[in-house]
Amino acid sequence: MASISRGPGGRRTIQFVAPDGQRKSIRLGKVSQDVAERIKTKVEHLVAAAMSRCPLDAETARWVGEIGDRLAGKLAAAGLIPRRPAVPPAPTLGEFVDAYLAGRTDHKPNTRANCRTMTHSLLAHFGREKRLHEITPGDADSFVVYLRQGGLAEATIGRRIKMAKQIFRAAVRRKLLAESPFADVKPPKETNERRQIFITQEMTQRLLEACPDAEYRLIVALARYGGLRTPSETLALTWSDVDWERGRLRIDSPKTGVRHIPLFPELRPYLEAVFDEAAEGSRYVITTYRSARKNFRTRLVRIIRRAGLEPWTKPFQNLRASRQTELAAAFPLHVVCKWIGNSQVVAQNHYLQVTEEHFAQALQNPVQQPAATGRMASQGCADEVSKMASCKVLRADAIPCEDVQHAWRDSNPQPTAP
């Protein structure tokens, strides 16, 4: 049996006789008598199990697994339980973020740079030296408040929260955390309709006329009439990808793989113009603007101003989205998404727009179906009323149910003559 002795200052010690016959002590420090009694009971169970060479009961085994490392070390020093293996300290947030981003070798350079930018807020709020296990769900909520106070757009806040969820989910999968503090944080919708601008055919023509040469006109046409991503898909286009006979373009996208699109009539003249000027044996369609120092967005913004138009956000993205909006009005959406290289969900959330032509078309061609449906419904109601009236007449001539007597014939009674 174990006993509890009380020392100065409320310090308590459990004394017991070990299985080898030696008297040993476990110093608990300043704890209440109730806590000391509970620990004493578990110590007695551990001693009994060791003397009988029997496994621990489920409750004691669970208690041993849940106690802190300090008490577990004292029990191990007394020979009651095995020593726990040394656990390396949890990595800091900065260490884990750096290791996670370095391990994403599947990311393209631009994607890696964007991910690094999105983690700046996370590291600025918590600090690089903050341990992963010290970040709580309440801290995750405060991070969302921190982002909103920074004046960021809802779409930017959504992307940064998604990045944080992705990082902490990776920590859970690597067994560094039991659960993610961001598991219940719902990011806001990333769609910003104010940044969606439909580039009309008239605006496109003015833009093309303001381009400096045939190659840049083709760059704009590939985005607006072909729906290509710029610059990745545009610069990857080679003359072997052009099937003049079948009227198709092979698009080798670093993001989504290979797809094929029609050589649209609006696009073909600009491609032919560059083909006529191409040097003998040239491989790539775009040659003049291949330098990494060429900033496509900055140059296009200057061209937009030169065309007398007000620059819009996401210049190439809106050209591409305008093309998908046009195509979706003429072809099934799954076909258009195959050509553009995105999913229907992404198209509906970030690409497809409501244009002025949609409103004009609705005013010129009013929908007749609801009125026809209403007339059919009214006719159906009239027919139903007529049937109900006929049923009343029939019921008046029918024999009341209570006048029919049934003979007992097991579970299948048959009516007898009235």
PDB file of C-alpha atoms in Angstrom, residues 134-285:
ATOM      1  CA  GLU A 134       0.533  27.100 -29.583  1.00  0.00           C
ATOM      2  CA  ILE A 135      -1.858  28.457 -32.251  1.00  0.00           C
ATOM      3  CA  THR A 136      -5.468  27.874 -31.177  1.00  0.00           C
ATOM      4  CA  PRO A 137      -8.809  28.150 -33.029  1.00  0.00           C
ATOM      5  CA  GLY A 138      -9.302  31.474 -31.222  1.00  0.00           C
ATOM      6  CA  ASP A 139      -6.001  32.672 -32.689  1.00  0.00           C
ATOM      7  CA  ALA A 140      -7.272  31.650 -36.153  1.00  0.00           C
ATOM      8  CA  ASP A 141     -10.354  33.835 -35.625  1.00  0.00           C
ATOM      9  CA  SER A 142      -8.160  36.757 -34.617  1.00  0.00           C
ATOM     10  CA  PHE A 143      -6.152  36.267 -37.821  1.00  0.00           C
ATOM     11  CA  VAL A 144      -9.322  36.759 -39.883  1.00  0.00           C
ATOM     12  CA  VAL A 145     -10.038  39.982 -37.974  1.00  0.00           C
ATOM     13  CA  TYR A 146      -6.437  41.081 -38.603  1.00  0.00           C
ATOM     14  CA  LEU A 147      -6.866  40.574 -42.358  1.00  0.00           C
ATOM     15  CA  ARG A 148     -10.116  42.557 -42.444  1.00  0.00           C
ATOM     16  CA  GLN A 149      -8.570  45.434 -40.504  1.00  0.00           C
ATOM     17  CA  GLY A 150      -5.816  45.590 -43.110  1.00  0.00           C
ATOM     18  CA  GLY A 151      -8.250  46.863 -45.732  1.00  0.00           C
ATOM     19  CA  LEU A 152      -7.727  43.892 -48.045  1.00  0.00           C
ATOM     20  CA  ALA A 153     -10.322  42.896 -50.641  1.00  0.00           C
ATOM     21  CA  GLU A 154     -12.591  39.980 -49.808  1.00  0.00           C
ATOM     22  CA  ALA A 155     -11.046  37.887 -52.574  1.00  0.00           C
ATOM     23  CA  THR A 156      -7.547  38.500 -51.179  1.00  0.00           C
ATOM     24  CA  ILE A 157      -8.703  37.639 -47.668  1.00  0.00           C
ATOM     25  CA  GLY A 158     -10.244  34.435 -48.986  1.00  0.00           C
ATOM     26  CA  ARG A 159      -7.034  33.371 -50.726  1.00  0.00           C
ATOM     27  CA  ARG A 160      -4.905  34.024 -47.635  1.00  0.00           C
ATOM     28  CA  ILE A 161      -7.258  32.108 -45.367  1.00  0.00           C
ATOM     29  CA  LYS A 162      -7.232  29.202 -47.820  1.00  0.00           C
ATOM     30  CA  MET A 163      -3.434  29.276 -47.777  1.00  0.00           C
ATOM     31  CA  ALA A 164      -3.419  29.158 -43.973  1.00  0.00           C
ATOM     32  CA  LYS A 165      -5.867  26.229 -43.990  1.00  0.00           C
ATOM     33  CA  GLN A 166      -3.678  24.431 -46.512  1.00  0.00           C
ATOM     34  CA  ILE A 167      -0.521  24.902 -44.413  1.00  0.00           C
ATOM     35  CA  PHE A 168      -2.068  23.717 -41.144  1.00  0.00           C
ATOM     36  CA  ARG A 169      -3.795  20.797 -42.871  1.00  0.00           C
ATOM     37  CA  ALA A 170      -0.342  19.719 -44.054  1.00  0.00           C
ATOM     38  CA  ALA A 171       0.911  19.941 -40.439  1.00  0.00           C
ATOM     39  CA  VAL A 172      -1.923  17.635 -39.321  1.00  0.00           C
ATOM     40  CA  ARG A 173      -1.134  15.121 -42.055  1.00  0.00           C
ATOM     41  CA  ARG A 174       2.503  15.093 -40.936  1.00  0.00           C
ATOM     42  CA  LYS A 175       1.383  14.309 -37.351  1.00  0.00           C
ATOM     43  CA  LEU A 176       2.729  17.602 -36.012  1.00  0.00           C
ATOM     44  CA  LEU A 177      -0.745  18.683 -34.853  1.00  0.00           C
ATOM     45  CA  ALA A 178      -3.767  16.747 -33.639  1.00  0.00           C
ATOM     46  CA  GLU A 179      -6.133  19.117 -35.447  1.00  0.00           C
ATOM     47  CA  SER A 180      -5.930  22.296 -37.467  1.00  0.00           C
ATOM     48  CA  PRO A 181      -6.866  25.549 -35.701  1.00  0.00           C
ATOM     49  CA  PHE A 182      -8.225  26.759 -39.058  1.00  0.00           C
ATOM     50  CA  ALA A 183     -10.497  23.739 -39.584  1.00  0.00           C
ATOM     51  CA  ASP A 184     -13.711  25.674 -38.831  1.00  0.00           C
ATOM     52  CA  VAL A 185     -12.676  28.974 -40.445  1.00  0.00           C
ATOM     53  CA  LYS A 186     -14.721  29.596 -43.578  1.00  0.00           C
ATOM     54  CA  PRO A 187     -12.999  31.841 -46.129  1.00  0.00           C
ATOM     55  CA  PRO A 188     -15.110  34.482 -47.875  1.00  0.00           C
ATOM     56  CA  LYS A 189     -16.016  34.134 -51.516  1.00  0.00           C
ATOM     57  CA  GLU A 190     -13.095  34.993 -53.776  1.00  0.00           C
ATOM     58  CA  THR A 191     -15.210  36.426 -56.571  1.00  0.00           C
ATOM     59  CA  ASN A 192     -15.011  40.199 -56.937  1.00  0.00           C
ATOM     60  CA  GLU A 193     -17.639  41.245 -59.466  1.00  0.00           C
ATOM     61  CA  ARG A 194     -16.369  44.826 -59.488  1.00  0.00           C
ATOM     62  CA  ARG A 195     -13.180  43.588 -61.165  1.00  0.00           C
ATOM     63  CA  GLN A 196     -15.085  41.728 -63.895  1.00  0.00           C
ATOM     64  CA  ILE A 197     -15.278  43.824 -67.062  1.00  0.00           C
ATOM     65  CA  PHE A 198     -16.745  42.575 -70.329  1.00  0.00           C
ATOM     66  CA  ILE A 199     -14.564  43.702 -73.244  1.00  0.00           C
ATOM     67  CA  THR A 200     -16.893  44.291 -76.177  1.00  0.00           C
ATOM     68  CA  GLN A 201     -16.008  43.710 -79.820  1.00  0.00           C
ATOM     69  CA  GLU A 202     -15.788  47.476 -80.361  1.00  0.00           C
ATOM     70  CA  MET A 203     -13.351  47.878 -77.439  1.00  0.00           C
ATOM     71  CA  THR A 204     -11.325  44.955 -78.740  1.00  0.00           C
ATOM     72  CA  GLN A 205     -11.032  46.491 -82.199  1.00  0.00           C
ATOM     73  CA  ARG A 206      -9.806  49.794 -80.760  1.00  0.00           C
ATOM     74  CA  LEU A 207      -7.314  47.885 -78.636  1.00  0.00           C
ATOM     75  CA  LEU A 208      -6.002  45.915 -81.611  1.00  0.00           C
ATOM     76  CA  GLU A 209      -5.564  49.062 -83.670  1.00  0.00           C
ATOM     77  CA  ALA A 210      -3.459  50.607 -80.893  1.00  0.00           C
ATOM     78  CA  CYS A 211      -1.034  47.641 -80.763  1.00  0.00           C
ATOM     79  CA  PRO A 212       2.510  48.402 -81.989  1.00  0.00           C
ATOM     80  CA  ASP A 213       2.930  45.438 -84.356  1.00  0.00           C
ATOM     81  CA  ALA A 214       1.407  42.221 -85.695  1.00  0.00           C
ATOM     82  CA  GLU A 215       2.851  40.062 -82.933  1.00  0.00           C
ATOM     83  CA  TYR A 216       1.273  42.077 -80.146  1.00  0.00           C
ATOM     84  CA  ARG A 217      -2.015  42.183 -82.026  1.00  0.00           C
ATOM     85  CA  LEU A 218      -1.831  38.393 -82.078  1.00  0.00           C
ATOM     86  CA  ILE A 219      -1.102  38.317 -78.324  1.00  0.00           C
ATOM     87  CA  VAL A 220      -4.272  40.328 -77.696  1.00  0.00           C
ATOM     88  CA  ALA A 221      -6.282  38.265 -80.205  1.00  0.00           C
ATOM     89  CA  LEU A 222      -5.152  34.981 -78.655  1.00  0.00           C
ATOM     90  CA  ALA A 223      -6.427  36.160 -75.270  1.00  0.00           C
ATOM     91  CA  ARG A 224      -9.658  37.805 -76.508  1.00  0.00           C
ATOM     92  CA  TYR A 225     -10.648  35.466 -79.358  1.00  0.00           C
ATOM     93  CA  GLY A 226      -8.819  32.261 -78.368  1.00  0.00           C
ATOM     94  CA  GLY A 227      -9.199  32.464 -74.593  1.00  0.00           C
ATOM     95  CA  LEU A 228      -5.505  31.692 -73.981  1.00  0.00           C
ATOM     96  CA  ARG A 229      -3.722  32.392 -70.708  1.00  0.00           C
ATOM     97  CA  THR A 230      -1.115  35.112 -71.115  1.00  0.00           C
ATOM     98  CA  PRO A 231       1.822  34.833 -71.089  1.00  0.00           C
ATOM     99  CA  SER A 232       2.198  31.106 -70.274  1.00  0.00           C
ATOM    100  CA  GLU A 233       0.032  29.552 -73.007  1.00  0.00           C
ATOM    101  CA  THR A 234       0.733  32.281 -75.549  1.00  0.00           C
ATOM    102  CA  LEU A 235       4.515  31.961 -75.352  1.00  0.00           C
ATOM    103  CA  ALA A 236       4.308  28.152 -75.443  1.00  0.00           C
ATOM    104  CA  LEU A 237       2.469  28.198 -78.799  1.00  0.00           C
ATOM    105  CA  THR A 238       4.572  26.865 -81.700  1.00  0.00           C
ATOM    106  CA  TRP A 239       3.880  26.744 -85.432  1.00  0.00           C
ATOM    107  CA  SER A 240       3.621  22.948 -85.212  1.00  0.00           C
ATOM    108  CA  ASP A 241       0.623  23.494 -82.911  1.00  0.00           C
ATOM    109  CA  VAL A 242      -1.302  25.190 -85.724  1.00  0.00           C
ATOM    110  CA  ASP A 243      -3.376  22.815 -87.848  1.00  0.00           C
ATOM    111  CA  TRP A 244      -4.333  25.052 -90.753  1.00  0.00           C
ATOM    112  CA  GLU A 245      -6.131  22.309 -92.651  1.00  0.00           C
ATOM    113  CA  ARG A 246      -8.432  21.196 -89.829  1.00  0.00           C
ATOM    114  CA  GLY A 247      -8.722  24.684 -88.341  1.00  0.00           C
ATOM    115  CA  ARG A 248      -7.452  23.828 -84.857  1.00  0.00           C
ATOM    116  CA  LEU A 249      -4.874  25.014 -82.345  1.00  0.00           C
ATOM    117  CA  ARG A 250      -3.041  22.751 -79.928  1.00  0.00           C
ATOM    118  CA  ILE A 251      -2.595  24.542 -76.591  1.00  0.00           C
ATOM    119  CA  ASP A 252       0.125  23.162 -74.332  1.00  0.00           C
ATOM    120  CA  SER A 253      -0.721  24.702 -70.973  1.00  0.00           C
ATOM    121  CA  PRO A 254       1.744  24.479 -68.064  1.00  0.00           C
ATOM    122  CA  LYS A 255      -1.278  24.628 -65.743  1.00  0.00           C
ATOM    123  CA  THR A 256      -3.844  22.220 -67.223  1.00  0.00           C
ATOM    124  CA  GLY A 257      -2.006  20.192 -69.864  1.00  0.00           C
ATOM    125  CA  VAL A 258      -2.809  19.873 -73.553  1.00  0.00           C
ATOM    126  CA  ARG A 259      -6.137  20.928 -75.073  1.00  0.00           C
ATOM    127  CA  HIS A 260      -7.366  21.806 -78.559  1.00  0.00           C
ATOM    128  CA  ILE A 261      -9.427  24.815 -79.613  1.00  0.00           C
ATOM    129  CA  PRO A 262     -10.962  25.838 -82.941  1.00  0.00           C
ATOM    130  CA  LEU A 263      -9.088  28.310 -85.080  1.00  0.00           C
ATOM    131  CA  PHE A 264     -11.896  30.846 -84.670  1.00  0.00           C
ATOM    132  CA  PRO A 265     -12.631  33.112 -87.672  1.00  0.00           C
ATOM    133  CA  GLU A 266     -11.946  36.220 -85.543  1.00  0.00           C
ATOM    134  CA  LEU A 267      -8.519  34.861 -84.584  1.00  0.00           C
ATOM    135  CA  ARG A 268      -7.288  33.427 -87.886  1.00  0.00           C
ATOM    136  CA  PRO A 269      -6.384  36.716 -89.691  1.00  0.00           C
ATOM    137  CA  TYR A 270      -4.050  37.799 -86.877  1.00  0.00           C
ATOM    138  CA  LEU A 271      -2.334  34.400 -86.841  1.00  0.00           C
ATOM    139  CA  GLU A 272      -1.903  34.460 -90.618  1.00  0.00           C
ATOM    140  CA  ALA A 273      -0.398  37.959 -90.455  1.00  0.00           C
ATOM    141  CA  VAL A 274       2.323  36.817 -88.047  1.00  0.00           C
ATOM    142  CA  PHE A 275       2.883  33.628 -90.073  1.00  0.00           C
ATOM    143  CA  ASP A 276       3.557  35.705 -93.202  1.00  0.00           C
ATOM    144  CA  GLU A 277       6.203  37.730 -91.330  1.00  0.00           C
ATOM    145  CA  ALA A 278       7.803  34.746 -89.531  1.00  0.00           C
ATOM    146  CA  ALA A 279      11.427  33.930 -90.299  1.00  0.00           C
ATOM    147  CA  GLU A 280      12.216  30.709 -92.110  1.00  0.00           C
ATOM    148  CA  GLY A 281      12.511  27.803 -89.667  1.00  0.00           C
ATOM    149  CA  SER A 282      11.206  29.737 -86.663  1.00  0.00           C
ATOM    150  CA  ARG A 283       9.668  27.532 -83.989  1.00  0.00           C
ATOM    151  CA  TYR A 284       7.627  29.762 -81.689  1.00  0.00           C
ATOM    152  CA  VAL A 285       4.722  31.876 -82.850  1.00  0.00           C
TER     153      VAL A 285
END
